[in-house]
Coordinates of C-alpha atoms in Angstrom, one line a residue:
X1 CA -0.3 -23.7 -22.0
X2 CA -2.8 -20.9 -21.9
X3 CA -1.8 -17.6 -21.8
X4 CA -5.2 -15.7 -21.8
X5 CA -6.4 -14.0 -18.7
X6 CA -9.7 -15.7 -17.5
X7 CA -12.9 -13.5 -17.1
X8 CA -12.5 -13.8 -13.4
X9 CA -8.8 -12.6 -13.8
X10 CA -9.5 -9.9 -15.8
X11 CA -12.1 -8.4 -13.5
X12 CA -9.7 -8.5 -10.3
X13 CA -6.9 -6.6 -12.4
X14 CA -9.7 -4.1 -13.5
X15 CA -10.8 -3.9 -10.0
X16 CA -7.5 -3.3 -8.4
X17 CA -6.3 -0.8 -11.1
X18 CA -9.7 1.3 -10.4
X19 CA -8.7 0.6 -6.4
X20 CA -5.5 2.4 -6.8
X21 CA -6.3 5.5 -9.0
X22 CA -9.5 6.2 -6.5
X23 CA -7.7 5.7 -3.8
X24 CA -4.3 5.8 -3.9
X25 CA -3.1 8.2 -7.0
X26 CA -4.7 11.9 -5.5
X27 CA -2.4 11.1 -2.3
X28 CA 0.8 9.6 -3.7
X29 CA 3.4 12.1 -2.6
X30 CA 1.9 13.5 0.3
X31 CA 2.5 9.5 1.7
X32 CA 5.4 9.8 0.2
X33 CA 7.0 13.1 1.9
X34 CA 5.6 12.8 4.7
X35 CA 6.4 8.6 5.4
X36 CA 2.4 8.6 6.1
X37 CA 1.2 4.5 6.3
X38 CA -2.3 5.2 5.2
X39 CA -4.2 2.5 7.6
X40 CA -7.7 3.6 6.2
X41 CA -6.8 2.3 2.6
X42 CA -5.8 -1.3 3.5
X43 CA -9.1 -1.4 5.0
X44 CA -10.6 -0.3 1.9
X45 CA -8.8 -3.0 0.5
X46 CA -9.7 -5.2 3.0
X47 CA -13.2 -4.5 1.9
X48 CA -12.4 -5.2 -1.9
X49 CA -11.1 -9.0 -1.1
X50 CA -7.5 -7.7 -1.8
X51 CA -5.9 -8.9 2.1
X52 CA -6.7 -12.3 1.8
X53 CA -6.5 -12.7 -2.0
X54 CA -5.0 -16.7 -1.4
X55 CA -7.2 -17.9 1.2
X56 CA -10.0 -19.7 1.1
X57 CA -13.2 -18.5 1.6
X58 CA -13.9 -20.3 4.6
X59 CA -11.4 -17.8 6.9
X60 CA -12.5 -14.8 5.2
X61 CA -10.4 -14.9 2.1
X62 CA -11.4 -14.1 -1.3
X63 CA -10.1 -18.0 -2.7
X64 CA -8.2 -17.0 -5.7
X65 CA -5.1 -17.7 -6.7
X66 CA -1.5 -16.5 -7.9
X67 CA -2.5 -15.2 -11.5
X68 CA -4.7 -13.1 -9.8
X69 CA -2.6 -12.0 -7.1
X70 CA 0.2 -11.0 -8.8
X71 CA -2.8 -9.2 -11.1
X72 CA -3.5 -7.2 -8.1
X73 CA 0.1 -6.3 -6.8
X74 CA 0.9 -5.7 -10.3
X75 CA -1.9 -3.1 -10.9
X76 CA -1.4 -1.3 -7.5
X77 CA 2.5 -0.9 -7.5
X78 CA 1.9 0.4 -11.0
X79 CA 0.8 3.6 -9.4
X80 CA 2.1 3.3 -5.8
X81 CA 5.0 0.4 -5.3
X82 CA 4.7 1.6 -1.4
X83 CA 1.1 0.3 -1.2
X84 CA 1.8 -2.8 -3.6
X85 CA 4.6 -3.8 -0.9
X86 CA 2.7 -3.2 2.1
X87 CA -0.7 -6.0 0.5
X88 CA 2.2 -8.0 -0.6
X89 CA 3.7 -8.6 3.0
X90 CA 0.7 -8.9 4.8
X91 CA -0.6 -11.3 2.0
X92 CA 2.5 -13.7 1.4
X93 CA 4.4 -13.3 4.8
X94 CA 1.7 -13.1 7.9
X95 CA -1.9 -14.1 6.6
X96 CA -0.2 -16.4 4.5
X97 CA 2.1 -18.1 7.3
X98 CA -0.7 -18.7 9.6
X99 CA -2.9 -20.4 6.9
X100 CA 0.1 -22.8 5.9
X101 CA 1.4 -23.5 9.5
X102 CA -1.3 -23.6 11.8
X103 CA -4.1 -25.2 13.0
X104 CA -7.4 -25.1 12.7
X105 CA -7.8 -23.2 16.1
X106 CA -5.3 -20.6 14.7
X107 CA -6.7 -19.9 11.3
X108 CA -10.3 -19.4 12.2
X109 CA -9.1 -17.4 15.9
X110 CA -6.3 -14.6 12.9
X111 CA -7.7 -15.6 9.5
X112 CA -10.9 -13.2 9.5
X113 CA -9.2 -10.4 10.6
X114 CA -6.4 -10.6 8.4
X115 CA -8.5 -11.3 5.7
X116 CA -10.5 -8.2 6.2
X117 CA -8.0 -6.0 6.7
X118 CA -10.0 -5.7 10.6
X119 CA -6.1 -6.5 11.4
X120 CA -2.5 -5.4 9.9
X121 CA -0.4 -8.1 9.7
X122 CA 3.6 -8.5 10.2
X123 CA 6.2 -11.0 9.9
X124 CA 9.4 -10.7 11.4
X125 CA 12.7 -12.7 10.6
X126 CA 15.7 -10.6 10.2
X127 CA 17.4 -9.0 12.5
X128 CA 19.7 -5.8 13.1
X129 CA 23.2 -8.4 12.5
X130 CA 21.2 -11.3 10.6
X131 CA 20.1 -10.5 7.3
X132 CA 20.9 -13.2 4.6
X133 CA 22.5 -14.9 7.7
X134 CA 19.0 -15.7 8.9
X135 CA 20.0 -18.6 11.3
X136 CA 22.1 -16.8 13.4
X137 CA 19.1 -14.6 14.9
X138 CA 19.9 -13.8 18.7
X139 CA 16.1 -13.2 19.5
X140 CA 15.2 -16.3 21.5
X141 CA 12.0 -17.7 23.4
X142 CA 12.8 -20.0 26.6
X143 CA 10.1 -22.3 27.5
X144 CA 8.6 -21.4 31.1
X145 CA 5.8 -23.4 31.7
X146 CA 2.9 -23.6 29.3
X147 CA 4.7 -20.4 27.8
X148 CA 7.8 -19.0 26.4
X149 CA 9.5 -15.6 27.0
X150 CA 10.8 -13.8 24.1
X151 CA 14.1 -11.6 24.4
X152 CA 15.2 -9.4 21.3
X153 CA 14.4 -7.6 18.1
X154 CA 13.5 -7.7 14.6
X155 CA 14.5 -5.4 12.1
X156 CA 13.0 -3.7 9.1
X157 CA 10.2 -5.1 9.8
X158 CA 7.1 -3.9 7.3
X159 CA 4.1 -3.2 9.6
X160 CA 6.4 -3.4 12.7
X161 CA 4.9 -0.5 14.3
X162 CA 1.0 -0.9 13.1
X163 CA 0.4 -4.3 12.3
X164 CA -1.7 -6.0 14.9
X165 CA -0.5 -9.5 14.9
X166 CA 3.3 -10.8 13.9
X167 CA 4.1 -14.2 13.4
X168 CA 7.9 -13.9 14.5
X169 CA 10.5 -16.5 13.6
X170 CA 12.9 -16.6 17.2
X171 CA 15.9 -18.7 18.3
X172 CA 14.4 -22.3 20.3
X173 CA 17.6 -23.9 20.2
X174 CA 21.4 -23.7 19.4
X175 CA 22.1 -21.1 17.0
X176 CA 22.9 -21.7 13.1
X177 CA 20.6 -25.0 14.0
X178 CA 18.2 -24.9 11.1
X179 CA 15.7 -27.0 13.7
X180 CA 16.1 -24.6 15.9
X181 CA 13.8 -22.1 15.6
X182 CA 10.3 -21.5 16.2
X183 CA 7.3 -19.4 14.6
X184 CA 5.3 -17.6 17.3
X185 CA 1.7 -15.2 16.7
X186 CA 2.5 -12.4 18.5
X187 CA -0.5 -10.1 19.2
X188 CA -0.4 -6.4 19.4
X189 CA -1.1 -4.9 23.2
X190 CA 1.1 -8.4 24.5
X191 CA 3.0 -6.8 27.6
X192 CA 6.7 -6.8 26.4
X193 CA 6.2 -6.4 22.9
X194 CA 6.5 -2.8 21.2
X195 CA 7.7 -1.0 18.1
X196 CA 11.1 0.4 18.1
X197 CA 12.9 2.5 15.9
X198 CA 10.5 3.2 12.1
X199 CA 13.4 3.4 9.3
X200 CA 13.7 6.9 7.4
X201 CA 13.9 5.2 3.8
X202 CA 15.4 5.9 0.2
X203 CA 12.0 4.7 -1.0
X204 CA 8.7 2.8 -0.7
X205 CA 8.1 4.9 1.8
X206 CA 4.2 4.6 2.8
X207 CA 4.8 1.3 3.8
X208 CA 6.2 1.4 7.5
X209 CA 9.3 -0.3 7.9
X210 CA 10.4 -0.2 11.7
X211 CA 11.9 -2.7 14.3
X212 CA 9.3 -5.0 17.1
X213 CA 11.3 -5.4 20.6
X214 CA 10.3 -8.3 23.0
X215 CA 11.4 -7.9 26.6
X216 CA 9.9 -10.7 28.6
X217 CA 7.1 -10.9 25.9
X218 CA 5.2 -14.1 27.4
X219 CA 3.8 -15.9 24.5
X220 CA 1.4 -19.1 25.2
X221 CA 2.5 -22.2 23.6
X222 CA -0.7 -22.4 21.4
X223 CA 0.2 -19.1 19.6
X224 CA 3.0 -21.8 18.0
X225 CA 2.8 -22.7 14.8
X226 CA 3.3 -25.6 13.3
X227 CA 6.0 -27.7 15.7
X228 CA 9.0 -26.5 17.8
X229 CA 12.4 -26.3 15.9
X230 CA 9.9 -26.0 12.2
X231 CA 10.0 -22.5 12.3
X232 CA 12.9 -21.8 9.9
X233 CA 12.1 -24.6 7.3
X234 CA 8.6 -22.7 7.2
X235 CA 10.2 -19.6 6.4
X236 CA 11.9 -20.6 3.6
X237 CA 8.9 -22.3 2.5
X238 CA 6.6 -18.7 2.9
X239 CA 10.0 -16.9 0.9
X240 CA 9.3 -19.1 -2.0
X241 CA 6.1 -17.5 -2.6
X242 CA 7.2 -14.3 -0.9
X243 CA 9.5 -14.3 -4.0
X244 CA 6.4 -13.9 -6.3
X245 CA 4.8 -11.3 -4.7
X246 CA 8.3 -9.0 -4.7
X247 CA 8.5 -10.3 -8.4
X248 CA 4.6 -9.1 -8.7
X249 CA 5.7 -5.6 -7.1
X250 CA 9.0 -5.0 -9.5
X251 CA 6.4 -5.8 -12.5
X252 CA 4.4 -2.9 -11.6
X253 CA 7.3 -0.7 -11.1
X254 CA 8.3 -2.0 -14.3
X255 CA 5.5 -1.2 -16.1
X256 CA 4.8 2.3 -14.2
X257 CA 8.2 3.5 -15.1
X258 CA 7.9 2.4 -18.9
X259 CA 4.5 3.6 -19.4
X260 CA 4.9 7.4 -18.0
X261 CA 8.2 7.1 -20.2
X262 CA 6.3 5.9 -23.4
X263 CA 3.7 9.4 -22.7
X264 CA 6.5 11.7 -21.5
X265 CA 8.8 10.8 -25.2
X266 CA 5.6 11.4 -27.4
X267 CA 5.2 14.6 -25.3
X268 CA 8.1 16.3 -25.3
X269 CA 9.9 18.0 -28.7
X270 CA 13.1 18.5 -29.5
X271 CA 14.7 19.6 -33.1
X272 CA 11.2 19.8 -33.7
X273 CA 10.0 16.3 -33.6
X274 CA 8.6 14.0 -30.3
X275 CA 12.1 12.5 -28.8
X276 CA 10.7 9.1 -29.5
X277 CA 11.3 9.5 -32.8
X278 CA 15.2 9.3 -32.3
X279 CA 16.4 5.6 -32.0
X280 CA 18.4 6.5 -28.9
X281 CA 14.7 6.8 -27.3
X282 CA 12.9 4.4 -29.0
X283 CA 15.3 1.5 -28.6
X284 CA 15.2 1.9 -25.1
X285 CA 11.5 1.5 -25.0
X286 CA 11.9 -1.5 -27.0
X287 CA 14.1 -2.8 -24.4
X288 CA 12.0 -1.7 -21.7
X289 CA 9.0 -3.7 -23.6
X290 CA 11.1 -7.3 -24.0
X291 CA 12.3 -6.9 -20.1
X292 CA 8.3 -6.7 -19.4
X293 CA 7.5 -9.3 -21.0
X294 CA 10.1 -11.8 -20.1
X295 CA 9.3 -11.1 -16.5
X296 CA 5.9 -11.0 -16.6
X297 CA 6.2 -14.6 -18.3
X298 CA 8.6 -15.7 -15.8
X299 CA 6.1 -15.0 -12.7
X300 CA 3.2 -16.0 -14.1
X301 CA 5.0 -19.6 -14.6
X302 CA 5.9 -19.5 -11.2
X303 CA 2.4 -18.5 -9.8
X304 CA 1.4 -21.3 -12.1
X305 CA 3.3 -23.9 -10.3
X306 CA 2.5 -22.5 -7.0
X307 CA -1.6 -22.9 -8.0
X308 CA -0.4 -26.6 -8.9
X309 CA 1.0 -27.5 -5.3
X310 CA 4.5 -28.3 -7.5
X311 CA 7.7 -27.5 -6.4
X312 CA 8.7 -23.4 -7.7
X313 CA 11.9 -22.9 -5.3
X314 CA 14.3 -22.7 -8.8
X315 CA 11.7 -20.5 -10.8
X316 CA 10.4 -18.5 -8.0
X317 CA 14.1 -17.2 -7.3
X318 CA 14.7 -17.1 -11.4
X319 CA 11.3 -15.2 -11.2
X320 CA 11.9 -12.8 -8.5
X321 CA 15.6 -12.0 -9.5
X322 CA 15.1 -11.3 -12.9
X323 CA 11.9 -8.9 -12.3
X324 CA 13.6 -6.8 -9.7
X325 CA 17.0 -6.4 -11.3
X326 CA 14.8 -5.0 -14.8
X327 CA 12.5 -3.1 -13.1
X328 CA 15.8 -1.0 -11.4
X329 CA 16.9 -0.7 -15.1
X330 CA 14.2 0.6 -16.7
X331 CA 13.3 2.8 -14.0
X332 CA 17.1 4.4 -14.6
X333 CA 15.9 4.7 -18.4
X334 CA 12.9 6.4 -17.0
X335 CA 14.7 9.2 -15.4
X336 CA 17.4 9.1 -18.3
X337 CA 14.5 9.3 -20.8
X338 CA 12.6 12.3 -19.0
X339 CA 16.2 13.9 -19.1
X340 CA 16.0 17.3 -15.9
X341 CA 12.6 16.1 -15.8
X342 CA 13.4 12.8 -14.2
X343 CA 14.8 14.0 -11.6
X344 CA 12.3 16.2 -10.1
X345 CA 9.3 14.8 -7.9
X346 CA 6.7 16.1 -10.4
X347 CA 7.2 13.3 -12.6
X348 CA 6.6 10.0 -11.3
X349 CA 9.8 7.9 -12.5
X350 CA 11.7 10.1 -10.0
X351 CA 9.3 7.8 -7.1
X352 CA 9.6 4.8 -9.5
X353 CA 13.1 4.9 -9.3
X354 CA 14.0 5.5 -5.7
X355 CA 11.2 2.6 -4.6
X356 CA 12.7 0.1 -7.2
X357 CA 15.6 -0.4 -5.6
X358 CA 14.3 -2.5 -2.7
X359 CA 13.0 -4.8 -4.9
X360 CA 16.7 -6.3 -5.5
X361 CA 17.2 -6.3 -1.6
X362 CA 14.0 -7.1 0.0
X363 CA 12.6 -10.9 0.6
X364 CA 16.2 -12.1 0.0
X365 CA 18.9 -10.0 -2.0
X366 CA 19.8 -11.1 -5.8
X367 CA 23.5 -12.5 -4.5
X368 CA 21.0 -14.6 -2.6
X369 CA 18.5 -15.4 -5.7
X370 CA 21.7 -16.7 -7.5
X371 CA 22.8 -18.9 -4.7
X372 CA 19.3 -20.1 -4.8
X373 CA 19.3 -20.6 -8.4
X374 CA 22.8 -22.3 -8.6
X375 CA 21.7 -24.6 -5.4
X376 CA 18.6 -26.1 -7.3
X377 CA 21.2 -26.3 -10.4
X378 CA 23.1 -28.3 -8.6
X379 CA 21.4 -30.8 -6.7

């Protein structure tokens, strides 16, 4: 077991971290007040290979694989979790969906413009009364012809409002009938599809979050992937790395919150000595360094056995619970650490800390992790 970067790896984490204090540091809480999803810097990313970090060269993609893409998400949430989500879901949800479900037609027709960032992508499952409860979605597509009609709405949907193509999970049969749903492309500018309602959040809040409404939305059969009745069992599949990339994000947050905290305690005096010389302090650095570290392990195993084709549904959940459930703790130690400090938006654990929360929520909840977890247990 090797647990050196490669050259190649190394470069792509330098290249991101440079990525994000060029581009995405001077602007952080201006984004961040004012709920501005900064379209101009995932095209800059686009640019940099970072949209299309997992898929082959041949669509567009840069060709690498999960050590380097959890590298990337790593590096970027480090400074801005908001932006880190918003490469994550287009990477591991929609670019990624398309290049594991569909055909050859469909990856070379969305591919390229995924992959360059020339398109924003989205991916919509939940809905406003189905969230863990994903199989009983109401949204539904009726075959007419050579096409179906969509009726319905997803909810909290990242990129709902800007992303250009969604690949939409919808009701083709009876409801709670895991074969029965279907994943659709849906392309921005269809008649019947539009944005609805973009959430006013706690955190992460330059990443749009807002609802998609169909109404009539007539969708050719082609724009299917993969068969009718798969689209559920492709879901889960696409969570299981999903999982990494939310793991990847609550690493960053992780390591953002620990890192300003390590600075702000050799900074700041009191009884006339930096308050990282009091143990209260230091051993909750300590503990902030072993959560790192075990989580970072953990996701890297997973991304390993994701590069290998092998089976990660166990470790990816172990992976992705553990990493979002620390990096909410150590950001609370953050602010606790920075004392008054922490709570004003001067400092950045007071961001760190309102953005980490979703972690534990998004790309299934940590009640759901451990019902994951115990499943695989079990079997």
């Amino acid at each position: 077991m090797n647990f050196e970067f490669s050259e190649t790896q190394q470069m792509v984490a330098e290249a991101a971290k440079n990525f994000a204090l060029q581009y995405i540091k001077p602007y952080i809480m201006e984004w961040d007040e004012a709920q501005t999803f900064p379209v101009d810097v995932f095209k800059k990313a686009g640019e940099l290979g970072f949209m299309g970090v997992l898929i082959p060269e041949a669509y567009g993609g840069s060709g690498l694989g999960y050590h380097e893409y959890i590298a990337i998400i790593d590096e970027v949430s480090k400074i801005d979790p908001s932006i880190g989500l918003s490469i994550a879901a287009h990477n591991s949800l929609c670019t990624n969906h398309i290049y594991e479900f569909g055909n050859e037609e469909q990856r070379k027709k969305w591919l390229p413009k995924l992959t360059s960032a020339e398109h924003i992508g989205a991916w919509g499952l939940t809905e406003h009364n189905t969230g863990s409860d994903a199989g009983g979605m109401n949204t539904t597509a009726v075959k007419d012809g050579n096409d179906y009609i969509l009726n319905g709405a997803k909810n909290f949907i990242t990129h709902g409002k800007s992303g250009d193509i969604a690949v939409v999970i919808v009701r083709t049969g009876e409801k709670g009938d895991s074969h029965g749903m279907t994943a659709f492309v849906v392309e921005r500018g269809t008649p019947g599809f539009s944005a609805g309602k973009k959430e006013n959040k706690l955190g992460m809040r330059a990443s749009e979050t807002a609802e998609m409404i169909f109404d009539n939305c007539r969708i050719p059969a082609e724009n299917i992937l993969g068969k009718v009745g798969e689209g559920f069992i492709q879901s889960m599949k696409i969570l299981d790395g999903g999982r990494i990339s939310i793991g990847a994000l609550s690493l960053g947050i992780a390591k953002g919150a620990m890192e300003a905290s390590l600075k702000y305690s050799k900074e700041r005096e009191q009884f006339g000595k930096a308050i990282n010389k009091f143990q209260a302090i230091s051993f909750k650095l300590a503990d902030m360094a072993v959560k790192v570290e075990a989580a970072e392990l953990m996701l890297h195993k997973a991304g390993s056995m994701k590069n290998k084709g092998q089976k990660m549904t166990q470790i990816g959940a172990i992976s992705k619970l553990y990493a979002s459930e620390i990096c909410v703790e150590i950001a609370n130690d953050a602010v606790q650490i920075h004392g008054g400090y922490g709570y004003i938006k001067d400092y950045p654990v007071e961001k760190f800390y309102r953005d980490s929360k979703l972690c534990t929520i998004g790309e299934g909840t940590s009640e759901i992790q451990r019902l994951v977890i115990a499943r695989e247990m079990l079997k």
